[in-house]
Amino acid sequence: MAKIVLGVGTSHTPMLNAPVTDWTRFIERDSTRDHLDKEGNPVTYEQLKALAGPAMEAQLEPGLLHSRHAAALAHVDMLGKTLREGRLDALIVVGDDQKELFQDSNMPSMLIYHGESIRNVPLKESGAPQWAKDASARYYEPAKPRDYPVDAALARHIIGNLVEDEFDLSIADQLPDGFGEGHAFGFVHNRLLNGTLIPVVPVFLNTYYPPNQPTPGRCYRLGQAIRAAVESFPGDARVGVLASGGLSHFTVNEEFDAQVIKALREKDAAALAALPRRQLNAGNSEIRNWICMAGAVDALSLKSLEYIPAYRTPAGTGTGLCFAVWE
């Protein structure tokens, strides 16, 4: 039978696509957007800065930023090497779509893509500053669209099994003309696989947008059901499962991240399911992708997990970077 042999969790923030000299430039964007505090309450940037206090300045010391940036890129390289050398026949990628493909007029809670290939296209023009466009561009093709292979047979098998398990799924087998996969999936193709062609099965979760975000418990059960479906797939395929995104952002919350990491280390499904949904909004919402992946790899052992609180402004915004491998 087919078997899940590898689990990977990775942050995918544009901070990982930018030089360290640009990390503090994110204030240009963070200072003009609305935020959530660590409890999930709406706040302005200035309110968040007041909550962070003057001690936050120490987190922006250049030497500390450089060491964290270097460590983060080393972990990205390690995950890429693990995937490329994992002898995988397929890679299930669990990610979210931030209105790159799906809009309020049609926002699926859970969707599995089962086309023969999935397209990645160059970054569309925007009014963002050049440094921000350079970071975003690394999720996408540099010059022209490219189609990446999908394990359509495995995807359709998983869909069929999940329907039997009474999951109400959305499905898709093509993308609209002119559109390509979002950043959660582009990070995998263009930063981790970096040209290595492993057929993927894209699993989209609506982590971001109320009112139909799946609950943490539902995400974990989805992962478990995906594992069961893989194990009933004919043949001896070696399958990996990857969670793309997270942990806390745009407000870095080290305490909440530690709570998530503890549950992952201890395979505590109940603790993952009990994570407060109020704290699983905005960027934090991508923790749902990790919860789903955890359900799929619950039979594997945690090999490594590294966490880096990557602050970028005096308000404590940034990303709780996390990189993990289960085997």
GROMACS .gro file of C-alpha atoms in nm:
model
  327
    1MET     CA    1   0.000   0.000   0.000
    2ALA     CA    2   0.100   0.365  -0.036
    3LYS     CA    3   0.239   0.526   0.276
    4ILE     CA    4   0.307   0.869   0.417
    5VAL     CA    5   0.680   0.867   0.489
    6LEU     CA    6   0.759   1.235   0.541
    7GLY     CA    7   0.600   1.537   0.702
    8VAL     CA    8   0.727   1.892   0.663
    9GLY     CA    9   0.612   2.221   0.810
   10THR     CA   10   0.746   2.552   0.686
   11SER     CA   11   0.681   2.921   0.716
   12HIS     CA   12   0.653   3.097   0.381
   13THR     CA   13   0.663   3.467   0.467
   14PRO     CA   14   0.814   3.712   0.215
   15MET     CA   15   1.071   3.780   0.488
   16LEU     CA   16   1.227   3.452   0.373
   17ASN     CA   17   1.247   3.590   0.018
   18ALA     CA   18   1.401   3.924   0.119
   19PRO     CA   19   1.755   4.023   0.217
   20VAL     CA   20   1.795   4.100   0.585
   21THR     CA   21   1.848   4.466   0.499
   22ASP     CA   22   1.482   4.477   0.392
   23TRP     CA   23   1.335   4.323   0.706
   24THR     CA   24   1.293   4.657   0.882
   25ARG     CA   25   1.147   4.808   0.563
   26PHE     CA   26   0.830   4.609   0.627
   27ILE     CA   27   0.733   4.897   0.856
   28GLU     CA   28   0.629   5.078   0.536
   29ARG     CA   29   0.348   4.825   0.501
   30ASP     CA   30   0.283   4.723   0.861
   31SER     CA   31   0.237   5.081   0.980
   32THR     CA   32  -0.052   5.136   0.737
   33ARG     CA   33  -0.250   4.816   0.793
   34ASP     CA   34  -0.482   4.710   1.072
   35HIS     CA   35  -0.359   4.443   1.312
   36LEU     CA   36  -0.469   4.199   1.578
   37ASP     CA   37  -0.311   4.194   1.921
   38LYS     CA   38  -0.195   3.871   2.083
   39GLU     CA   39  -0.547   3.794   2.206
   40GLY     CA   40  -0.699   3.846   1.862
   41ASN     CA   41  -0.844   4.193   1.923
   42PRO     CA   42  -0.837   4.453   1.642
   43VAL     CA   43  -0.576   4.725   1.700
   44THR     CA   44  -0.395   4.990   1.501
   45TYR     CA   45  -0.021   4.981   1.443
   46GLU     CA   46   0.029   5.258   1.697
   47GLN     CA   47  -0.174   5.072   1.959
   48LEU     CA   48   0.030   4.759   1.891
   49LYS     CA   49   0.351   4.960   1.924
   50ALA     CA   50   0.237   5.090   2.262
   51LEU     CA   51   0.162   4.736   2.377
   52ALA     CA   52   0.507   4.617   2.264
   53GLY     CA   53   0.686   4.888   2.461
   54PRO     CA   54   1.047   5.011   2.432
   55ALA     CA   55   1.193   4.665   2.501
   56MET     CA   56   1.100   4.567   2.144
   57GLU     CA   57   1.386   4.779   2.010
   58ALA     CA   58   1.634   4.513   2.130
   59GLN     CA   59   1.468   4.264   1.893
   60LEU     CA   60   1.564   4.486   1.599
   61GLU     CA   61   1.936   4.505   1.676
   62PRO     CA   62   2.117   4.451   1.342
   63GLY     CA   63   2.335   4.165   1.463
   64LEU     CA   64   2.033   3.976   1.593
   65LEU     CA   65   1.842   4.031   1.267
   66HIS     CA   66   2.139   3.902   1.067
   67SER     CA   67   2.176   3.587   1.279
   68ARG     CA   68   1.804   3.511   1.263
   69HIS     CA   69   1.794   3.570   0.889
   70ALA     CA   70   2.092   3.341   0.831
   71ALA     CA   71   1.944   3.069   1.052
   72ALA     CA   72   1.608   3.090   0.876
   73LEU     CA   73   1.760   3.054   0.531
   74ALA     CA   74   1.965   2.758   0.650
   75HIS     CA   75   1.645   2.589   0.765
   76VAL     CA   76   1.477   2.660   0.429
   77ASP     CA   77   1.775   2.499   0.256
   78MET     CA   78   1.755   2.199   0.490
   79LEU     CA   79   1.385   2.146   0.422
   80GLY     CA   80   1.441   2.173   0.049
   81LYS     CA   81   1.719   1.917   0.062
   82THR     CA   82   1.502   1.685   0.272
   83LEU     CA   83   1.220   1.702   0.017
   84ARG     CA   84   1.443   1.668  -0.288
   85GLU     CA   85   1.627   1.367  -0.143
   86GLY     CA   86   1.319   1.203   0.012
   87ARG     CA   87   1.250   0.970  -0.285
   88LEU     CA   88   0.890   1.090  -0.282
   89ASP     CA   89   0.643   0.980  -0.546
   90ALA     CA   90   0.396   1.252  -0.445
   91LEU     CA   91   0.376   1.550  -0.211
   92ILE     CA   92   0.048   1.663  -0.056
   93VAL     CA   93   0.074   2.039   0.003
   94VAL     CA   94  -0.167   2.195   0.253
   95GLY     CA   95  -0.189   2.570   0.207
   96ASP     CA   96  -0.425   2.865   0.210
   97ASP     CA   97  -0.538   3.102  -0.061
   98GLN     CA   98  -0.541   3.473   0.024
   99LYS     CA   99  -0.786   3.576  -0.248
  100GLU     CA  100  -0.531   3.484  -0.512
  101LEU     CA  101  -0.773   3.237  -0.675
  102PHE     CA  102  -1.088   3.242  -0.462
  103GLN     CA  103  -1.296   3.547  -0.374
  104ASP     CA  104  -1.591   3.619  -0.146
  105SER     CA  105  -1.822   3.517  -0.431
  106ASN     CA  106  -1.684   3.162  -0.407
  107MET     CA  107  -1.472   3.085  -0.100
  108PRO     CA  108  -1.441   2.708  -0.042
  109SER     CA  109  -1.370   2.595   0.313
  110MET     CA  110  -1.169   2.292   0.195
  111LEU     CA  111  -1.073   2.218  -0.165
  112ILE     CA  112  -0.860   1.952  -0.332
  113TYR     CA  113  -0.714   2.019  -0.674
  114HIS     CA  114  -0.708   1.719  -0.909
  115GLY     CA  115  -0.600   1.849  -1.249
  116GLU     CA  116  -0.312   1.685  -1.431
  117SER     CA  117  -0.096   1.991  -1.365
  118ILE     CA  118  -0.110   2.321  -1.180
  119ARG     CA  119   0.015   2.647  -1.323
  120ASN     CA  120   0.250   2.902  -1.168
  121VAL     CA  121   0.265   3.243  -1.337
  122PRO     CA  122   0.489   3.549  -1.303
  123LEU     CA  123   0.395   3.807  -1.040
  124LYS     CA  124   0.130   4.047  -1.160
  125GLU     CA  125   0.207   4.419  -1.162
  126SER     CA  126   0.111   4.610  -0.849
  127GLY     CA  127   0.170   4.942  -0.681
  128ALA     CA  128   0.395   4.787  -0.415
  129PRO     CA  129   0.745   4.932  -0.365
  130GLN     CA  130   1.019   4.759  -0.560
  131TRP     CA  131   1.173   4.587  -0.255
  132ALA     CA  132   0.835   4.430  -0.172
  133LYS     CA  133   0.777   4.322  -0.533
  134ASP     CA  134   1.121   4.161  -0.541
  135ALA     CA  135   1.035   3.954  -0.233
  136SER     CA  136   0.692   3.851  -0.362
  137ALA     CA  137   0.830   3.763  -0.705
  138ARG     CA  138   1.025   3.469  -0.563
  139TYR     CA  139   0.702   3.274  -0.514
  140TYR     CA  140   0.637   3.286  -0.887
  141GLU     CA  141   0.790   3.215  -1.225
  142PRO     CA  142   1.043   3.476  -1.339
  143ALA     CA  143   0.938   3.517  -1.702
  144LYS     CA  144   0.659   3.291  -1.828
  145PRO     CA  145   0.394   3.052  -1.690
  146ARG     CA  146   0.499   2.700  -1.600
  147ASP     CA  147   0.289   2.390  -1.538
  148TYR     CA  148   0.391   2.164  -1.251
  149PRO     CA  149   0.282   1.799  -1.231
  150VAL     CA  150  -0.006   1.692  -1.006
  151ASP     CA  151  -0.066   1.333  -0.894
  152ALA     CA  152  -0.421   1.346  -1.024
  153ALA     CA  153  -0.488   0.978  -0.956
  154LEU     CA  154  -0.392   1.012  -0.591
  155ALA     CA  155  -0.589   1.337  -0.564
  156ARG     CA  156  -0.905   1.175  -0.701
  157HIS     CA  157  -0.856   0.876  -0.471
  158ILE     CA  158  -0.829   1.105  -0.170
  159ILE     CA  159  -1.138   1.298  -0.282
  160GLY     CA  160  -1.340   0.978  -0.313
  161ASN     CA  161  -1.232   0.853   0.027
  162LEU     CA  162  -1.301   1.185   0.196
  163VAL     CA  163  -1.651   1.195   0.049
  164GLU     CA  164  -1.710   0.847   0.194
  165ASP     CA  165  -1.584   0.986   0.526
  166GLU     CA  166  -1.852   1.258   0.496
  167PHE     CA  167  -1.622   1.550   0.430
  168ASP     CA  168  -1.804   1.804   0.213
  169LEU     CA  169  -1.527   1.902  -0.024
  170SER     CA  170  -1.491   2.148  -0.304
  171ILE     CA  171  -1.281   2.032  -0.597
  172ALA     CA  172  -1.113   2.188  -0.899
  173ASP     CA  173  -0.924   2.049  -1.197
  174GLN     CA  174  -0.808   2.371  -1.361
  175LEU     CA  175  -0.728   2.734  -1.285
  176PRO     CA  176  -0.888   3.040  -1.447
  177ASP     CA  177  -0.710   3.172  -1.755
  178GLY     CA  178  -0.425   3.402  -1.660
  179PHE     CA  179  -0.412   3.284  -1.299
  180GLY     CA  180  -0.166   3.059  -1.120
  181GLU     CA  181  -0.121   2.892  -0.784
  182GLY     CA  182  -0.093   3.119  -0.481
  183HIS     CA  183   0.211   3.197  -0.272
  184ALA     CA  184   0.162   2.907  -0.027
  185PHE     CA  185   0.212   2.662  -0.313
  186GLY     CA  186   0.457   2.874  -0.513
  187PHE     CA  187   0.692   2.879  -0.213
  188VAL     CA  188   0.710   2.500  -0.233
  189HIS     CA  189   0.779   2.488  -0.605
  190ASN     CA  190   1.016   2.782  -0.633
  191ARG     CA  191   1.196   2.788  -0.298
  192LEU     CA  192   1.193   2.431  -0.164
  193LEU     CA  193   1.174   2.200  -0.466
  194ASN     CA  194   1.367   2.453  -0.674
  195GLY     CA  195   1.324   2.274  -1.006
  196THR     CA  196   1.282   1.919  -0.876
  197LEU     CA  197   0.957   1.783  -1.019
  198ILE     CA  198   0.764   1.593  -0.754
  199PRO     CA  199   0.392   1.554  -0.838
  200VAL     CA  200   0.184   1.744  -0.585
  201VAL     CA  201  -0.169   1.719  -0.450
  202PRO     CA  202  -0.275   2.074  -0.355
  203VAL     CA  203  -0.510   2.094  -0.056
  204PHE     CA  204  -0.657   2.440  -0.003
  205LEU     CA  205  -0.792   2.542   0.338
  206ASN     CA  206  -0.975   2.869   0.389
  207THR     CA  207  -0.776   2.966   0.694
  208TYR     CA  208  -0.817   3.342   0.658
  209TYR     CA  209  -1.171   3.448   0.585
  210PRO     CA  210  -1.480   3.413   0.807
  211PRO     CA  211  -1.739   3.277   0.825
  212ASN     CA  212  -1.645   2.933   0.688
  213GLN     CA  213  -1.295   2.876   0.827
  214PRO     CA  214  -1.265   2.509   0.930
  215THR     CA  215  -1.225   2.452   1.303
  216PRO     CA  216  -0.889   2.333   1.434
  217GLY     CA  217  -1.043   1.995   1.520
  218ARG     CA  218  -1.185   1.963   1.171
  219CYS     CA  219  -0.843   2.037   1.024
  220TYR     CA  220  -0.683   1.762   1.235
  221ARG     CA  221  -0.951   1.510   1.136
  222LEU     CA  222  -0.902   1.606   0.773
  223GLY     CA  223  -0.535   1.521   0.805
  224GLN     CA  224  -0.618   1.187   0.962
  225ALA     CA  225  -0.864   1.111   0.682
  226ILE     CA  226  -0.603   1.203   0.419
  227ARG     CA  227  -0.359   0.960   0.580
  228ALA     CA  228  -0.619   0.682   0.575
  229ALA     CA  229  -0.695   0.757   0.211
  230VAL     CA  230  -0.327   0.745   0.115
  231GLU     CA  231  -0.286   0.412   0.292
  232SER     CA  232  -0.570   0.264   0.083
  233PHE     CA  233  -0.421   0.388  -0.245
  234PRO     CA  234  -0.302   0.094  -0.462
  235GLY     CA  235   0.071   0.051  -0.503
  236ASP     CA  236   0.369   0.136  -0.287
  237ALA     CA  237   0.399   0.511  -0.342
  238ARG     CA  238   0.606   0.712  -0.096
  239VAL     CA  239   0.405   1.021  -0.008
  240GLY     CA  240   0.499   1.337   0.180
  241VAL     CA  241   0.269   1.592   0.345
  242LEU     CA  242   0.373   1.957   0.376
  243ALA     CA  243   0.212   2.243   0.567
  244SER     CA  244   0.287   2.582   0.414
  245GLY     CA  245   0.256   2.897   0.626
  246GLY     CA  246   0.255   3.019   0.986
  247LEU     CA  247   0.324   3.041   1.264
  248SER     CA  248   0.208   3.366   1.431
  249HIS     CA  249   0.195   3.682   1.220
  250PHE     CA  250   0.164   3.965   1.163
  251THR     CA  251   0.192   4.014   1.541
  252VAL     CA  252   0.458   3.773   1.662
  253ASN     CA  253   0.321   3.580   1.961
  254GLU     CA  254   0.596   3.362   2.104
  255GLU     CA  255   0.375   3.232   2.385
  256PHE     CA  256   0.102   3.115   2.147
  257ASP     CA  257   0.358   2.966   1.910
  258ALA     CA  258   0.511   2.775   2.203
  259GLN     CA  259   0.166   2.637   2.284
  260VAL     CA  260   0.127   2.514   1.926
  261ILE     CA  261   0.479   2.369   1.916
  262LYS     CA  262   0.430   2.185   2.246
  263ALA     CA  263   0.115   2.021   2.108
  264LEU     CA  264   0.297   1.925   1.788
  265ARG     CA  265   0.590   1.775   1.978
  266GLU     CA  266   0.360   1.577   2.207
  267LYS     CA  267   0.116   1.474   1.932
  268ASP     CA  268  -0.156   1.626   2.145
  269ALA     CA  269  -0.453   1.626   1.909
  270ALA     CA  270  -0.686   1.753   2.183
  271ALA     CA  271  -0.464   2.055   2.249
  272LEU     CA  272  -0.444   2.138   1.878
  273ALA     CA  273  -0.822   2.108   1.844
  274ALA     CA  274  -0.870   2.334   2.147
  275LEU     CA  275  -0.660   2.624   2.015
  276PRO     CA  276  -0.872   2.940   2.051
  277ARG     CA  277  -1.020   3.035   1.716
  278ARG     CA  278  -1.004   3.400   1.819
  279GLN     CA  279  -0.625   3.365   1.797
  280LEU     CA  280  -0.637   3.184   1.463
  281ASN     CA  281  -0.710   3.481   1.241
  282ALA     CA  282  -0.499   3.691   1.004
  283GLY     CA  283  -0.157   3.530   0.955
  284ASN     CA  284  -0.199   3.312   1.265
  285SER     CA  285  -0.477   3.136   1.075
  286GLU     CA  286  -0.218   2.943   0.871
  287ILE     CA  287  -0.151   2.735   1.183
  288ARG     CA  288  -0.456   2.541   1.059
  289ASN     CA  289  -0.237   2.406   0.777
  290TRP     CA  290   0.005   2.269   1.037
  291ILE     CA  291  -0.281   2.113   1.233
  292CYS     CA  292  -0.403   1.933   0.920
  293MET     CA  293  -0.051   1.812   0.841
  294ALA     CA  294  -0.009   1.694   1.202
  295GLY     CA  295  -0.317   1.476   1.168
  296ALA     CA  296  -0.175   1.322   0.852
  297VAL     CA  297   0.168   1.243   0.999
  298ASP     CA  298   0.061   1.132   1.346
  299ALA     CA  299   0.223   0.793   1.287
  300LEU     CA  300   0.562   0.951   1.215
  301SER     CA  301   0.830   1.071   1.456
  302LEU     CA  302   0.940   1.431   1.488
  303LYS     CA  303   1.297   1.456   1.362
  304SER     CA  304   1.357   1.830   1.396
  305LEU     CA  305   1.169   2.148   1.481
  306GLU     CA  306   1.325   2.493   1.487
  307TYR     CA  307   1.158   2.820   1.584
  308ILE     CA  308   1.277   3.176   1.520
  309PRO     CA  309   1.084   3.483   1.638
  310ALA     CA  310   1.151   3.712   1.341
  311TYR     CA  311   1.055   4.063   1.447
  312ARG     CA  312   1.068   4.346   1.195
  313THR     CA  313   0.913   4.660   1.352
  314PRO     CA  314   0.899   4.835   1.692
  315ALA     CA  315   0.537   4.719   1.721
  316GLY     CA  316   0.644   4.355   1.737
  317THR     CA  317   0.519   4.266   1.393
  318GLY     CA  318   0.694   3.998   1.188
  319THR     CA  319   0.661   3.622   1.172
  320GLY     CA  320   0.706   3.338   1.417
  321LEU     CA  321   0.916   3.127   1.180
  322CYS     CA  322   0.896   2.752   1.219
  323PHE     CA  323   1.057   2.465   1.026
  324ALA     CA  324   0.991   2.101   1.109
  325VAL     CA  325   1.041   1.749   0.974
  326TRP     CA  326   0.864   1.425   1.065
  327GLU     CA  327   0.990   1.089   0.940
   0.00000   0.00000   0.00000
